[in-house]
Coordinates of C-alpha atoms in Angstrom, one line a residue:
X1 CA 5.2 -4.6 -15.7
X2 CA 7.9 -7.5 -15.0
X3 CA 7.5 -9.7 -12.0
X4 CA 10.9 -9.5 -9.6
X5 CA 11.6 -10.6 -6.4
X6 CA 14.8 -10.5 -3.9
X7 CA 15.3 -12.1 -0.8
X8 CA 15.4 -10.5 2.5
X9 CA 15.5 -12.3 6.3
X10 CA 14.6 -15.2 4.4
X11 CA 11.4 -14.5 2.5
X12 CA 11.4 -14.2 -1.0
X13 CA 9.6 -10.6 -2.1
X14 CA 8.0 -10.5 -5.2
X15 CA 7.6 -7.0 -6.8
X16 CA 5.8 -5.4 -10.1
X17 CA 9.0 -3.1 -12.1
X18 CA 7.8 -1.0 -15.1
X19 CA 11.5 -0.5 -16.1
X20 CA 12.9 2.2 -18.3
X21 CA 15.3 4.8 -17.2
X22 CA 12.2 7.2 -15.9
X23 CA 12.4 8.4 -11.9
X24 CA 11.9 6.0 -9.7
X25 CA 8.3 5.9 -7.6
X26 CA 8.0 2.7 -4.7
X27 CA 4.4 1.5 -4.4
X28 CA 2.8 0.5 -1.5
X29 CA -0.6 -1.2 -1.7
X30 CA -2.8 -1.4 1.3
X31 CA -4.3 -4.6 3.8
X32 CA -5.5 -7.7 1.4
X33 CA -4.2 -5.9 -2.0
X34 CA -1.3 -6.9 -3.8
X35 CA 1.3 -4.6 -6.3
X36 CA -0.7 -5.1 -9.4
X37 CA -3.2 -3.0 -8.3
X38 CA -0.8 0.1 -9.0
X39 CA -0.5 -1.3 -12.4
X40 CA -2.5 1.1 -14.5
X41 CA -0.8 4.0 -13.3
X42 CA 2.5 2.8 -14.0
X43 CA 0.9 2.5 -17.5
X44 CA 0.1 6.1 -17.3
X45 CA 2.9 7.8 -15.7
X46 CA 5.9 5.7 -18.1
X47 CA 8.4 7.0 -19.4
X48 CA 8.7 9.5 -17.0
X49 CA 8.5 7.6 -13.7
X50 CA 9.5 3.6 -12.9
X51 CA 6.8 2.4 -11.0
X52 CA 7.7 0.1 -9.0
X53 CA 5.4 -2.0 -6.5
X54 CA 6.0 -4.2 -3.8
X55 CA 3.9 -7.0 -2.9
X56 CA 4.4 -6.6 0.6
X57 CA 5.2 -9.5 3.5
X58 CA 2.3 -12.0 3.7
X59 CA 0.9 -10.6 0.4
X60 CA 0.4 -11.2 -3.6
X61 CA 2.9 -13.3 -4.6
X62 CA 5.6 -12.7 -1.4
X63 CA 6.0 -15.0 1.5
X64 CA 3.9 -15.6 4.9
X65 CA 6.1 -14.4 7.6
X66 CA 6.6 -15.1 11.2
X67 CA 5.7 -11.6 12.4
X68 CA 4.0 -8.1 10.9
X69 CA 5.5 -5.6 13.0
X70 CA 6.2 -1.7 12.1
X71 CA 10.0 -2.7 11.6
X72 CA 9.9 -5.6 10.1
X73 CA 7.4 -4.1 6.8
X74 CA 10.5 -0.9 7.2
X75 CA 13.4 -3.2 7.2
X76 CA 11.6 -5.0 4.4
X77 CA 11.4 -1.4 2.3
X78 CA 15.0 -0.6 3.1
X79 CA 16.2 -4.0 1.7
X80 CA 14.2 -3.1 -1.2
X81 CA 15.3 0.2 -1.9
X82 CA 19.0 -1.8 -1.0
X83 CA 18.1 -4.2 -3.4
X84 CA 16.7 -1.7 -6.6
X85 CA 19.9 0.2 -6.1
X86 CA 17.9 3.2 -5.7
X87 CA 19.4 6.3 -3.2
X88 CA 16.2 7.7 -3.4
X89 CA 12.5 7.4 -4.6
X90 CA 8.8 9.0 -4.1
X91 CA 7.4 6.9 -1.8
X92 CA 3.3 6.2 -3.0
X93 CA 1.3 4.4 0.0
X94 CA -2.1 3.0 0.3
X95 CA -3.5 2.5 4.2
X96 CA -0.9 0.0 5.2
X97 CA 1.7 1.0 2.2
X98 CA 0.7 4.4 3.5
X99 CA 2.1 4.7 7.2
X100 CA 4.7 2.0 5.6
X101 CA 5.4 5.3 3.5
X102 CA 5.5 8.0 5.9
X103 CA 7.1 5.8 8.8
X104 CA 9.8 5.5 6.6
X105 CA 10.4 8.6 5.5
X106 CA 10.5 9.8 9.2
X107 CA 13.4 7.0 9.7
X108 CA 15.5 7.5 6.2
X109 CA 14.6 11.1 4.8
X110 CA 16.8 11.1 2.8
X111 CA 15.7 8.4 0.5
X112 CA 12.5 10.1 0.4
X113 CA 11.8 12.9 -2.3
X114 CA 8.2 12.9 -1.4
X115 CA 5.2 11.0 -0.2
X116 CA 1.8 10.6 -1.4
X117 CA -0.1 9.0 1.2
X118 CA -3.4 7.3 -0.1
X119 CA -6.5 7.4 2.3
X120 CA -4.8 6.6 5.5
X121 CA -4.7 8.5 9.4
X122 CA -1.9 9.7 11.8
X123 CA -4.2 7.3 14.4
X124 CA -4.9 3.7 13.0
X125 CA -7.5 2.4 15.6
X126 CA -9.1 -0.4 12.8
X127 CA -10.4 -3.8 13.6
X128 CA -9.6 -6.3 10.5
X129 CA -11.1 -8.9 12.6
X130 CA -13.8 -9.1 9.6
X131 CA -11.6 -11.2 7.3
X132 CA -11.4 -14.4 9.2
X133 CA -14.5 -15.2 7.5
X134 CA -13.0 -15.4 4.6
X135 CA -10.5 -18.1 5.4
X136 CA -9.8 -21.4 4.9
X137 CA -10.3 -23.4 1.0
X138 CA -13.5 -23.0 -1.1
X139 CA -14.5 -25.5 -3.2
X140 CA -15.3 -23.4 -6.1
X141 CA -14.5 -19.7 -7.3
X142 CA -18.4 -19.1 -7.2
X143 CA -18.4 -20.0 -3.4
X144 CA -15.2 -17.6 -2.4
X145 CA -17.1 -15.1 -4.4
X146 CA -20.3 -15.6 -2.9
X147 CA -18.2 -15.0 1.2
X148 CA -16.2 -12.4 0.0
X149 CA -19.4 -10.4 -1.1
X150 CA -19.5 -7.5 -3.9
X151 CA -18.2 -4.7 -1.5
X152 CA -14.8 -6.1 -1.4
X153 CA -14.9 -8.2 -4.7
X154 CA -13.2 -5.3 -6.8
X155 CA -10.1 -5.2 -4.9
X156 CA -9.5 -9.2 -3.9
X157 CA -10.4 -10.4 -6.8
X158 CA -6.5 -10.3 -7.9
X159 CA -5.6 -12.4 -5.2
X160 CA -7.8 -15.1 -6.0
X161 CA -6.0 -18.5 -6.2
X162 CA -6.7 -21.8 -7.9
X163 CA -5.2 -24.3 -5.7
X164 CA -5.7 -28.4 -6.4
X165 CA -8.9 -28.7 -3.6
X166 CA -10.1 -25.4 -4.8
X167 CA -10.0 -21.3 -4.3
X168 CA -8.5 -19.5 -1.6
X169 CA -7.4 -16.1 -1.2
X170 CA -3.1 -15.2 -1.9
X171 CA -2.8 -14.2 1.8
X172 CA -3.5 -15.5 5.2
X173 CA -6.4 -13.8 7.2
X174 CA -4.9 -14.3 10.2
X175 CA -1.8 -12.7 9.1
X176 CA -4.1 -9.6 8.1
X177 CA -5.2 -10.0 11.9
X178 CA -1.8 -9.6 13.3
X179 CA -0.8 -7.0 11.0
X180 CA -3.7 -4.9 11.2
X181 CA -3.2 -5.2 15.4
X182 CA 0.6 -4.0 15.1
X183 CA -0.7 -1.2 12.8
X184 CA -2.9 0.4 15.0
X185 CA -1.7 3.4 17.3
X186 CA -0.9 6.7 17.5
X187 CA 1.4 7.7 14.5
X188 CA 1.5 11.6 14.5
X189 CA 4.9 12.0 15.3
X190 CA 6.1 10.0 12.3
X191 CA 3.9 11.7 10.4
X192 CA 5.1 15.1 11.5
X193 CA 8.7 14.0 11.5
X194 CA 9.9 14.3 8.0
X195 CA 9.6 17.3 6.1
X196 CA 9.8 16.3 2.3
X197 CA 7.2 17.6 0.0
X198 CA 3.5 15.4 0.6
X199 CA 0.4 14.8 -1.1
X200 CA -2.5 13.5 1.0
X201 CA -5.2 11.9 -0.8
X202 CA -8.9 11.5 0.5
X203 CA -11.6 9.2 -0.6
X204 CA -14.7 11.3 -0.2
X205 CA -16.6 8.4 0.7
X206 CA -13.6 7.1 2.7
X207 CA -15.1 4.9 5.7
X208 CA -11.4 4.7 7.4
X209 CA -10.6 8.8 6.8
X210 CA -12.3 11.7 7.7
X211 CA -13.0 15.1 6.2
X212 CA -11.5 16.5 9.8
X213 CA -8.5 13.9 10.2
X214 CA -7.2 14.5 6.5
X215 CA -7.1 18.4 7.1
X216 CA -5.6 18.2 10.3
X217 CA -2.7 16.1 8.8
X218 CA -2.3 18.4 6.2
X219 CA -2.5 21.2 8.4
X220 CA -0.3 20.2 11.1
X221 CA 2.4 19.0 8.6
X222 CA 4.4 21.8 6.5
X223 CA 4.7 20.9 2.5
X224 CA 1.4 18.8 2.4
X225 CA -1.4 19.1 0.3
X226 CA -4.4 17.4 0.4
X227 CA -6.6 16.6 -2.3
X228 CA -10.4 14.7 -2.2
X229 CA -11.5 12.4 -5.0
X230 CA -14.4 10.5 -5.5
X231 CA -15.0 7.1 -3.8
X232 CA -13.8 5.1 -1.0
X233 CA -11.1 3.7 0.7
X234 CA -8.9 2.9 -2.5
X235 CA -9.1 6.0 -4.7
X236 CA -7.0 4.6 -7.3
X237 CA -9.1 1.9 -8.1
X238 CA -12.2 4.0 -7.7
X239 CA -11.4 7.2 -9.4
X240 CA -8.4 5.8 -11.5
X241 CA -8.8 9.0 -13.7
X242 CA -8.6 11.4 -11.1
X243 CA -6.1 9.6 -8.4
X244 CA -4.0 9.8 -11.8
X245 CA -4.1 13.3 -12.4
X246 CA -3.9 14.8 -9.1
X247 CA -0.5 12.1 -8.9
X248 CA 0.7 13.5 -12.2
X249 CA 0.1 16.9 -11.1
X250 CA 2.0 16.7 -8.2
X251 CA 4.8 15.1 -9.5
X252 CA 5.2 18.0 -11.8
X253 CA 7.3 20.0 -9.4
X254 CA 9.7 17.0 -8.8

């Protein structure tokens, strides 16, 4: 994938584009990820489908920002879809890139052909509080490894930097803090307010979903299928084989 960016409210966005002339599919990746994790299935879905994934405000390789609110990560996705020249795209979300995903599809439907929300609630009631403790500088990759612990090593490892007194992490835990607090609420009438076709994925082992919560969404919501895969929070990354399938599958009808 080639490494973009655009400028919007002055930030500069950095993005992941797999090119080619294939249907376009937006990205989102979730709280303390960045877009490369949605590399490998942009591998696997090319030709057919452009993935294209957004490193989103205060992540990966896009600016820090002043604020984290709902409508400032939507008016960032509408200046990106602005800025791709795209009228409309499947919109793939990940926990944060999830209700990103849904909240704008409730706002612009018709940009949206369809959604497939990754492990993520109508209610958002999570504390991110956890990952101050990974702030600050460490003095060497071992010793950022060693705080971050091997729970969450798989998915930060990719925003690991190498900075001149040592390792730190691509975004600010603070930020996460504030984003995480402006995320939380009741969302079920932006879930319920769009109608395109949706795919709601489950991690079985999910410790922010539940077996309950993902069939009531899909239940309450006409055109929505739910589908449960093995692991947790980030199916992609822990079933890649089977997130990729069920995707594919689903995009078959569009």
């Amino acid at each position: 994938m080639e490494r973009r960016d655009f400028h919007h409210q002055g930030l500069k966005f950095s993005y992941l584009d797999a090119g080619g002339h294939g249907r376009v599919l937006v990205a989102l990746h979730a709280h303390i990820m960045e877009a490369g994790t949605f590399a490998p299935l942009a591998a696997e879905l090319a030709p057919e489908w452009r993935v294209v994934a957004l490193d989103q405000r205060g992540h990966g390789y896009s600016d820090h920002a002043p604020g984290y609110t709902r409508d400032d990560y939507l008016s960032d996705l509408q200046a990106f879809f602005e800025h791709l020249g795209c009228s409309h795209a499947v919109l793939l979300g990940n926990s944060l890139g999830g209700v990103n995903a849904y909240q704008f599809a409730a706002r612009h439907p018709e940009k949206v052909r369809c959604l497939i929300i990754e492990d993520i609630g109508a209610e958002v009631w999570d504390d991110l509080g956890f990952v101050l403790a990974w702030e600050g500088e460490f003095a060497t990759r071992e010793d950022l490894i060693e705080r971050v612990g091997p729970r969450f090593l798989p998915y930060l490892e990719p925003s690991f930097r190498q900075t001149p007194a040592g390792w730190k992490l691509a975004f600010d835990p603070r930020d996460i803090v504030k984003s995480g607090k402006c995320l939380s609420g009741d969302h079920w009438q932006d879930w319920l307010a769009s109608q395109c076709p949706a795919l709601l994925i489950r991690g079985s082992s999910s410790r922010v979903t539940t077996q309950q919560g993902a069939e009531t969404m899909a239940s309450r919501r006409p055109n929505t299928r739910l589908r449960v895969l093995d692991g947790g929070h980030v199916t992609h990354c822990d079933d890649p084989a089977g997130f990729t399938a069920a995707v594919r599958e689903f995009l078959q009808d569009f």
